Amino acid sequence: MHTKNAVTSSSFFPTPELGWMSKVHVNRPAVVRYAEWIKKWRTVKGNWQAAWFLKAVTCIDLTTLSGDDTPSNVYRLCFKAKHPIREDLLKALDMHDKGITVGAVCVYPARVTDAVNALKAAGCNIPVASVAAGFPSGQTPLETKLAEIKLAVEYGAREIDIVISRSLVLTGQWEGLYEEIRQCREACGEAHMKTILATGELGSLTNVYKASMIAMMAGSDFIKTSTGKEVENATFPVGVVMMRAIREFYWKTGNKVGFKPAGSIRTAKEAITWLMLVKEELGVEWLTPELFRLGASSLLEDIEKQVSC
């Protein structure tokens, strides 16, 4: 692999002892070269391509995060979540009876009840995910973040996508970041927690790696690239660094943490490249909705278009 030594850190264990942080270094040029190589990967063709497309569908967090969201458009989103690909297309692939749905429906806390009710009425068990903790800026007091998380869970969210306080990363307050995420994890209760790092606002790939490790140490079930609201969202260099952190964390602890790239993933080809990268970096066992999600609002439309070709 081109970046065998792109990411290095000292030996450590996942505890609040964070002395190892000062020794972390990310070789940015090596990571960027590897990312450029990734862009040149040839995509799969034929029936294999259709299979990858459908795999991508099952990993999508179908999302609406708009100020004008209403119960009716959340209902339509939930219908699409249960029927992501047209029935005639699935029949042509002999996949109409496989129960293919998206991975989750993601909304604001105020729309969680609408989504839960719509999915219940549709008779499906797709989880509802809610953004929380001051999404998207993270610029709210911790007490408010925790209250918002608890409300979203109370409303029926089974997954919570929190966003970190970027200022804690940019000022090197790693213990403070650990404690904030730990308290968010506690507030989530039985709900799964995805921690959004907002990587485009962290300043460096080294900070992305450190924040990834802190998030996992504090109990995150997933680490996620972006809110989708930043200028720069999911990029391959960031993805590589985060997946290397996940891999090292797994080697150190035996705990598997999921990965979710989000924002600016609009085409089926891009989705397949992300799937291939996860397979390359983490292995096929990560290619399930339990360990990999794609954050997207318009991706599904292009996948359906490609499946019909």
C-alpha positions as a LaTeX table, in Angstrom:
\begin{tabular}{lrrr}
\hline
Residue & $x$ (\AA) & $y$ (\AA) & $z$ (\AA) \\
\hline
Met1 & 0.00 & 0.00 & 0.00 \\
His2 & 1.24 & 3.45 & $-0.89$ \\
Thr3 & 0.76 & 4.87 & 2.61 \\
Lys4 & 2.00 & 2.12 & 4.88 \\
Asn5 & 3.45 & 4.72 & 7.22 \\
Ala6 & 1.05 & 7.58 & 6.52 \\
Val7 & $-0.38$ & 7.53 & 10.04 \\
Thr8 & 1.63 & 6.75 & 13.14 \\
Ser9 & 1.12 & 7.09 & 16.88 \\
Ser10 & 2.73 & 5.93 & 20.04 \\
Ser11 & 1.51 & 2.88 & 21.92 \\
Phe12 & $-1.55$ & 3.65 & 23.99 \\
Phe13 & $-4.68$ & 2.24 & 25.52 \\
Pro14 & $-8.21$ & 3.70 & 25.31 \\
Thr15 & $-8.31$ & 5.43 & 28.69 \\
Pro16 & $-8.58$ & 9.07 & 29.74 \\
Glu17 & $-4.76$ & 9.13 & 29.95 \\
Leu18 & $-3.98$ & 11.17 & 26.83 \\
Gly19 & $-0.24$ & 11.71 & 26.99 \\
Trp20 & 0.21 & 9.84 & 23.71 \\
Met21 & $-1.58$ & 12.65 & 21.83 \\
Ser22 & 1.54 & 14.77 & 21.50 \\
Lys23 & 3.29 & 11.97 & 19.60 \\
Val24 & 0.66 & 11.51 & 16.90 \\
His25 & 1.70 & 12.51 & 13.39 \\
Val26 & $-0.08$ & 12.19 & 10.05 \\
Asn27 & 2.07 & 12.23 & 6.92 \\
Arg28 & $-0.22$ & 14.48 & 4.88 \\
Pro29 & 1.64 & 14.21 & 1.53 \\
Ala30 & 1.50 & 10.40 & 1.71 \\
Val31 & $-2.21$ & 10.43 & 2.54 \\
Val32 & $-2.95$ & 12.88 & $-0.30$ \\
Arg33 & $-0.99$ & 10.74 & $-2.79$ \\
Tyr34 & $-2.97$ & 7.70 & $-1.72$ \\
Ala35 & $-6.23$ & 9.64 & $-2.09$ \\
Glu36 & $-5.28$ & 10.62 & $-5.64$ \\
Trp37 & $-4.62$ & 6.95 & $-6.40$ \\
Ile38 & $-8.06$ & 6.05 & $-5.01$ \\
Lys39 & $-9.73$ & 8.41 & $-7.48$ \\
Lys40 & $-8.23$ & 6.38 & $-10.33$ \\
Trp41 & $-9.73$ & 3.08 & $-9.17$ \\
Arg42 & $-11.84$ & 1.45 & $-11.83$ \\
Thr43 & $-15.40$ & 0.80 & $-10.77$ \\
Val44 & $-17.00$ & $-2.63$ & $-11.05$ \\
Lys45 & $-19.17$ & $-3.49$ & $-14.04$ \\
Gly46 & $-22.21$ & $-5.57$ & $-14.97$ \\
Asn47 & $-24.07$ & $-7.59$ & $-12.37$ \\
Trp48 & $-21.35$ & $-6.94$ & $-9.82$ \\
Gln49 & $-21.97$ & $-3.23$ & $-10.24$ \\
Ala50 & $-25.68$ & $-3.68$ & $-9.53$ \\
Ala51 & $-24.83$ & $-5.67$ & $-6.41$ \\
Trp52 & $-22.56$ & $-2.87$ & $-5.16$ \\
Phe53 & $-25.26$ & $-0.31$ & $-5.90$ \\
Leu54 & $-27.78$ & $-2.24$ & $-3.80$ \\
Lys55 & $-25.22$ & $-2.67$ & $-1.03$ \\
Ala56 & $-24.76$ & 1.11 & $-1.01$ \\
Val57 & $-28.53$ & 1.60 & $-0.74$ \\
Thr58 & $-28.71$ & $-0.53$ & 2.42 \\
Cys59 & $-26.03$ & 1.68 & 4.00 \\
Ile60 & $-27.62$ & 5.07 & 3.25 \\
Asp61 & $-28.87$ & 7.29 & 6.05 \\
Leu62 & $-31.66$ & 8.90 & 4.03 \\
Thr63 & $-31.64$ & 12.45 & 5.30 \\
Thr64 & $-33.66$ & 15.64 & 5.41 \\
Leu65 & $-32.26$ & 18.48 & 7.50 \\
Ser66 & $-33.99$ & 21.57 & 6.21 \\
Gly67 & $-35.59$ & 24.45 & 8.02 \\
Asp68 & $-38.80$ & 23.87 & 6.06 \\
Asp69 & $-39.17$ & 20.17 & 6.92 \\
Thr70 & $-42.81$ & 19.26 & 7.64 \\
Pro71 & $-44.61$ & 16.04 & 8.66 \\
Ser72 & $-45.66$ & 15.49 & 5.05 \\
Asn73 & $-42.18$ & 15.59 & 3.53 \\
Val74 & $-40.84$ & 13.42 & 6.36 \\
Tyr75 & $-43.62$ & 10.93 & 5.54 \\
Arg76 & $-42.55$ & 10.91 & 1.88 \\
Leu77 & $-38.93$ & 10.40 & 2.93 \\
Cys78 & $-39.93$ & 7.41 & 5.06 \\
Phe79 & $-41.89$ & 5.89 & 2.17 \\
Lys80 & $-38.78$ & 6.20 & 0.00 \\
Ala81 & $-36.70$ & 4.68 & 2.79 \\
Lys82 & $-38.84$ & 1.54 & 2.68 \\
His83 & $-39.01$ & 1.51 & $-1.13$ \\
Pro84 & $-35.63$ & 2.95 & $-2.19$ \\
Ile85 & $-35.54$ & 1.24 & $-5.61$ \\
Arg86 & $-38.48$ & 0.79 & $-7.96$ \\
Glu87 & $-40.11$ & $-2.63$ & $-7.77$ \\
Asp88 & $-39.71$ & $-3.33$ & $-11.50$ \\
Leu89 & $-35.97$ & $-2.69$ & $-11.30$ \\
Leu90 & $-35.60$ & $-5.03$ & $-8.32$ \\
Lys91 & $-37.59$ & $-7.73$ & $-10.13$ \\
Ala92 & $-35.27$ & $-7.45$ & $-13.12$ \\
Leu93 & $-32.38$ & $-8.15$ & $-10.75$ \\
Asp94 & $-34.31$ & $-10.90$ & $-8.92$ \\
Met95 & $-33.98$ & $-8.85$ & $-5.72$ \\
His96 & $-37.61$ & $-7.85$ & $-5.22$ \\
Asp97 & $-38.10$ & $-10.24$ & $-2.28$ \\
Lys98 & $-34.91$ & $-9.38$ & $-0.37$ \\
Gly99 & $-36.39$ & $-6.60$ & 1.75 \\
Ile100 & $-33.93$ & $-3.96$ & 0.58 \\
Thr101 & $-34.31$ & $-0.71$ & 2.52 \\
Val102 & $-32.00$ & 2.14 & 3.47 \\
Gly103 & $-29.97$ & 1.96 & 6.68 \\
Ala104 & $-31.84$ & 4.70 & 8.56 \\
Val105 & $-33.88$ & 7.87 & 8.22 \\
Cys106 & $-32.13$ & 10.95 & 9.63 \\
Val107 & $-34.02$ & 14.08 & 10.74 \\
Tyr108 & $-33.92$ & 16.91 & 13.26 \\
Pro109 & $-35.17$ & 16.14 & 16.80 \\
Ala110 & $-38.43$ & 17.99 & 16.17 \\
Arg111 & $-39.26$ & 15.61 & 13.31 \\
Val112 & $-38.31$ & 12.34 & 15.05 \\
Thr113 & $-41.88$ & 11.58 & 16.14 \\
Asp114 & $-43.13$ & 12.15 & 12.58 \\
Ala115 & $-40.54$ & 9.71 & 11.22 \\
Val116 & $-41.19$ & 7.09 & 13.89 \\
Asn117 & $-44.93$ & 7.22 & 13.24 \\
Ala118 & $-44.52$ & 7.08 & 9.46 \\
Leu119 & $-42.21$ & 4.06 & 9.59 \\
Lys120 & $-44.46$ & 2.31 & 12.10 \\
Ala121 & $-47.45$ & 2.87 & 9.84 \\
Ala122 & $-45.45$ & 1.43 & 6.94 \\
Gly123 & $-44.76$ & $-1.71$ & 8.98 \\
Cys124 & $-40.98$ & $-1.55$ & 8.80 \\
Asn125 & $-38.22$ & $-1.51$ & 11.37 \\
Ile126 & $-35.91$ & 1.08 & 9.80 \\
Pro127 & $-34.28$ & 3.05 & 12.65 \\
Val128 & $-34.76$ & 6.77 & 12.98 \\
Ala129 & $-31.57$ & 8.77 & 13.50 \\
Ser130 & $-31.62$ & 12.28 & 14.91 \\
Val131 & $-28.93$ & 14.93 & 14.75 \\
Ala132 & $-28.38$ & 16.55 & 18.13 \\
Ala133 & $-25.90$ & 18.29 & 20.45 \\
Gly134 & $-26.10$ & 21.67 & 18.77 \\
Phe135 & $-26.05$ & 20.45 & 15.16 \\
Pro136 & $-24.52$ & 21.70 & 12.95 \\
Ser137 & $-22.26$ & 24.24 & 14.69 \\
Gly138 & $-21.90$ & 22.62 & 18.11 \\
Gln139 & $-21.96$ & 26.11 & 19.59 \\
Thr140 & $-24.43$ & 25.45 & 22.40 \\
Pro141 & $-23.80$ & 24.77 & 26.11 \\
Leu142 & $-23.16$ & 21.15 & 27.07 \\
Glu143 & $-26.28$ & 21.09 & 29.25 \\
Thr144 & $-28.39$ & 22.04 & 26.24 \\
Lys145 & $-26.69$ & 19.40 & 24.09 \\
Leu146 & $-27.41$ & 16.67 & 26.62 \\
Ala147 & $-31.03$ & 17.75 & 27.00 \\
Glu148 & $-31.51$ & 17.69 & 23.23 \\
Ile149 & $-30.04$ & 14.18 & 23.00 \\
Lys150 & $-32.32$ & 12.90 & 25.76 \\
Leu151 & $-35.37$ & 14.43 & 24.10 \\
Ala152 & $-34.53$ & 12.87 & 20.73 \\
Val153 & $-34.19$ & 9.45 & 22.38 \\
Glu154 & $-37.45$ & 10.00 & 24.27 \\
Tyr155 & $-39.18$ & 10.81 & 20.97 \\
Gly156 & $-38.05$ & 7.45 & 19.57 \\
Ala157 & $-34.68$ & 7.99 & 17.89 \\
Arg158 & $-32.61$ & 4.80 & 17.96 \\
Glu159 & $-29.50$ & 6.53 & 16.62 \\
Ile160 & $-28.10$ & 9.93 & 17.58 \\
Asp161 & $-25.69$ & 11.87 & 15.37 \\
Ile162 & $-23.93$ & 14.31 & 17.69 \\
Val163 & $-21.51$ & 17.01 & 16.60 \\
Ile164 & $-18.37$ & 17.88 & 18.53 \\
Ser165 & $-17.23$ & 21.33 & 19.65 \\
Arg166 & $-14.54$ & 22.09 & 17.10 \\
Ser167 & $-13.03$ & 24.71 & 19.41 \\
Leu168 & $-11.93$ & 21.95 & 21.80 \\
Val169 & $-9.90$ & 20.38 & 18.99 \\
Leu170 & $-8.48$ & 23.63 & 17.65 \\
Thr171 & $-7.30$ & 24.66 & 21.13 \\
Gly172 & $-5.95$ & 21.22 & 22.04 \\
Gln173 & $-8.41$ & 20.58 & 24.88 \\
Trp174 & $-8.43$ & 16.81 & 24.39 \\
Glu175 & $-9.55$ & 15.94 & 27.92 \\
Gly176 & $-12.45$ & 18.36 & 27.51 \\
Leu177 & $-13.39$ & 16.78 & 24.18 \\
Tyr178 & $-13.26$ & 13.31 & 25.72 \\
Glu179 & $-15.50$ & 14.37 & 28.60 \\
Glu180 & $-18.02$ & 16.09 & 26.34 \\
Ile181 & $-18.37$ & 13.04 & 24.09 \\
Arg182 & $-18.48$ & 10.69 & 27.09 \\
Gln183 & $-21.39$ & 12.62 & 28.57 \\
Cys184 & $-23.18$ & 12.61 & 25.23 \\
Arg185 & $-22.68$ & 8.85 & 25.04 \\
Glu186 & $-24.21$ & 8.50 & 28.50 \\
Ala187 & $-27.18$ & 10.68 & 27.49 \\
Cys188 & $-27.84$ & 8.46 & 24.47 \\
Gly189 & $-28.62$ & 5.47 & 26.69 \\
Glu190 & $-29.47$ & 2.48 & 24.49 \\
Ala191 & $-29.38$ & 4.55 & 21.29 \\
His192 & $-26.35$ & 4.19 & 19.04 \\
Met193 & $-24.19$ & 7.30 & 18.84 \\
Lys194 & $-22.46$ & 8.61 & 15.74 \\
Thr195 & $-19.96$ & 11.36 & 16.45 \\
Ile196 & $-19.60$ & 14.00 & 13.74 \\
Leu197 & $-16.10$ & 15.43 & 13.67 \\
Ala198 & $-16.77$ & 18.19 & 11.11 \\
Thr199 & $-13.35$ & 17.40 & 9.66 \\
Gly200 & $-13.36$ & 20.36 & 7.28 \\
Glu201 & $-13.12$ & 22.64 & 10.32 \\
Leu202 & $-10.45$ & 20.80 & 12.33 \\
Gly203 & $-7.42$ & 22.42 & 10.74 \\
Ser204 & $-5.27$ & 19.38 & 9.94 \\
Leu205 & $-5.32$ & 15.65 & 9.26 \\
Thr206 & $-3.40$ & 15.14 & 12.50 \\
Asn207 & $-6.30$ & 16.73 & 14.37 \\
Val208 & $-8.72$ & 14.50 & 12.45 \\
Tyr209 & $-6.83$ & 11.43 & 13.66 \\
Lys210 & $-6.67$ & 12.66 & 17.26 \\
Ala211 & $-10.35$ & 13.59 & 17.32 \\
Ser212 & $-11.24$ & 10.19 & 15.83 \\
Met213 & $-9.37$ & 8.39 & 18.58 \\
Ile214 & $-10.85$ & 10.54 & 21.34 \\
Ala215 & $-14.36$ & 9.97 & 19.99 \\
Met216 & $-13.87$ & 6.20 & 19.98 \\
Met217 & $-12.28$ & 6.17 & 23.41 \\
Ala218 & $-15.27$ & 8.09 & 24.76 \\
Gly219 & $-17.68$ & 5.42 & 23.52 \\
Ser220 & $-18.82$ & 6.41 & 20.03 \\
Asp221 & $-20.43$ & 3.62 & 18.01 \\
Phe222 & $-19.59$ & 5.44 & 14.76 \\
Ile223 & $-17.36$ & 8.29 & 13.74 \\
Lys224 & $-18.69$ & 10.52 & 10.95 \\
Thr225 & $-16.84$ & 12.96 & 8.72 \\
Ser226 & $-19.16$ & 15.92 & 8.44 \\
Thr227 & $-22.46$ & 17.61 & 9.10 \\
Gly228 & $-22.90$ & 18.21 & 5.38 \\
Lys229 & $-23.09$ & 21.93 & 6.15 \\
Glu230 & $-19.35$ & 22.66 & 6.07 \\
Val231 & $-17.54$ & 24.06 & 3.04 \\
Glu232 & $-15.52$ & 20.81 & 2.86 \\
Asn233 & $-17.26$ & 17.57 & 3.75 \\
Ala234 & $-16.33$ & 13.93 & 3.09 \\
Thr235 & $-12.98$ & 13.66 & 1.27 \\
Phe236 & $-10.83$ & 10.63 & 0.63 \\
Pro237 & $-7.80$ & 11.91 & 2.62 \\
Val238 & $-10.03$ & 12.43 & 5.65 \\
Gly239 & $-11.67$ & 9.04 & 5.10 \\
Val240 & $-8.31$ & 7.28 & 4.99 \\
Val241 & $-7.15$ & 8.91 & 8.22 \\
Met242 & $-10.39$ & 8.12 & 10.05 \\
Met243 & $-10.39$ & 4.51 & 8.86 \\
Arg244 & $-6.76$ & 4.07 & 9.90 \\
Ala245 & $-7.77$ & 5.31 & 13.35 \\
Ile246 & $-10.69$ & 2.84 & 13.43 \\
Arg247 & $-8.37$ & 0.03 & 12.42 \\
Glu248 & $-5.77$ & 0.88 & 15.08 \\
Phe249 & $-8.49$ & 1.24 & 17.72 \\
Tyr250 & $-9.78$ & $-2.21$ & 16.77 \\
Trp251 & $-6.29$ & $-3.70$ & 17.00 \\
Lys252 & $-5.77$ & $-2.13$ & 20.42 \\
Thr253 & $-9.16$ & $-2.89$ & 21.96 \\
Gly254 & $-11.01$ & $-5.49$ & 19.88 \\
Asn255 & $-13.90$ & $-3.02$ & 19.53 \\
Lys256 & $-15.31$ & $-2.36$ & 16.08 \\
Val257 & $-16.39$ & 1.22 & 15.48 \\
Gly258 & $-18.41$ & 2.20 & 12.41 \\
Phe259 & $-17.55$ & 4.80 & 9.79 \\
Lys260 & $-19.86$ & 7.28 & 8.07 \\
Pro261 & $-18.74$ & 9.66 & 5.33 \\
Ala262 & $-21.34$ & 12.41 & 4.85 \\
Gly263 & $-21.79$ & 15.42 & 2.63 \\
Ser264 & $-20.97$ & 15.88 & $-1.08$ \\
Ile265 & $-21.59$ & 12.20 & $-1.93$ \\
Arg266 & $-24.02$ & 12.56 & $-4.81$ \\
Thr267 & $-23.24$ & 9.89 & $-7.41$ \\
Ala268 & $-23.43$ & 6.12 & $-7.47$ \\
Lys269 & $-19.80$ & 5.98 & $-8.62$ \\
Glu270 & $-18.68$ & 7.97 & $-5.57$ \\
Ala271 & $-20.66$ & 5.67 & $-3.29$ \\
Ile272 & $-19.02$ & 2.58 & $-4.78$ \\
Thr273 & $-15.57$ & 4.14 & $-4.38$ \\
Trp274 & $-16.30$ & 4.69 & $-0.68$ \\
Leu275 & $-17.44$ & 1.08 & $-0.34$ \\
Met276 & $-14.28$ & $-0.15$ & $-2.05$ \\
Leu277 & $-12.14$ & 2.03 & 0.20 \\
Val278 & $-13.81$ & 0.64 & 3.32 \\
Lys279 & $-13.22$ & $-2.90$ & 2.02 \\
Glu280 & $-9.56$ & $-2.07$ & 1.34 \\
Glu281 & $-8.89$ & $-0.36$ & 4.69 \\
Leu282 & $-11.17$ & $-2.22$ & 7.13 \\
Gly283 & $-12.27$ & $-5.42$ & 5.41 \\
Val284 & $-15.55$ & $-6.87$ & 4.15 \\
Glu285 & $-16.92$ & $-7.22$ & 7.68 \\
Trp286 & $-17.31$ & $-3.43$ & 7.77 \\
Leu287 & $-19.54$ & $-3.48$ & 4.66 \\
Thr288 & $-22.78$ & $-3.74$ & 6.62 \\
Pro289 & $-25.21$ & $-1.09$ & 7.87 \\
Glu290 & $-24.05$ & $-1.94$ & 11.39 \\
Leu291 & $-20.55$ & $-0.62$ & 10.64 \\
Phe292 & $-20.83$ & 1.57 & 7.56 \\
Arg293 & $-23.26$ & 4.31 & 6.57 \\
Leu294 & $-23.39$ & 6.90 & 3.83 \\
Gly295 & $-24.84$ & 10.26 & 4.78 \\
Ala296 & $-26.72$ & 11.53 & 1.77 \\
Ser297 & $-29.91$ & 13.23 & 0.64 \\
Ser298 & $-29.62$ & 13.07 & $-3.17$ \\
Leu299 & $-27.45$ & 9.97 & $-3.69$ \\
Leu300 & $-30.36$ & 7.53 & $-3.88$ \\
Glu301 & $-31.76$ & 9.21 & $-6.99$ \\
Asp302 & $-28.54$ & 8.64 & $-8.93$ \\
Ile303 & $-28.21$ & 5.04 & $-7.76$ \\
Glu304 & $-31.74$ & 4.27 & $-8.95$ \\
Lys305 & $-30.90$ & 5.91 & $-12.28$ \\
Gln306 & $-27.78$ & 3.77 & $-12.67$ \\
Val307 & $-29.60$ & 0.57 & $-11.74$ \\
Ser308 & $-32.14$ & 1.27 & $-14.50$ \\
Cys309 & $-29.44$ & 1.60 & $-17.16$ \\
\hline
\end{tabular}
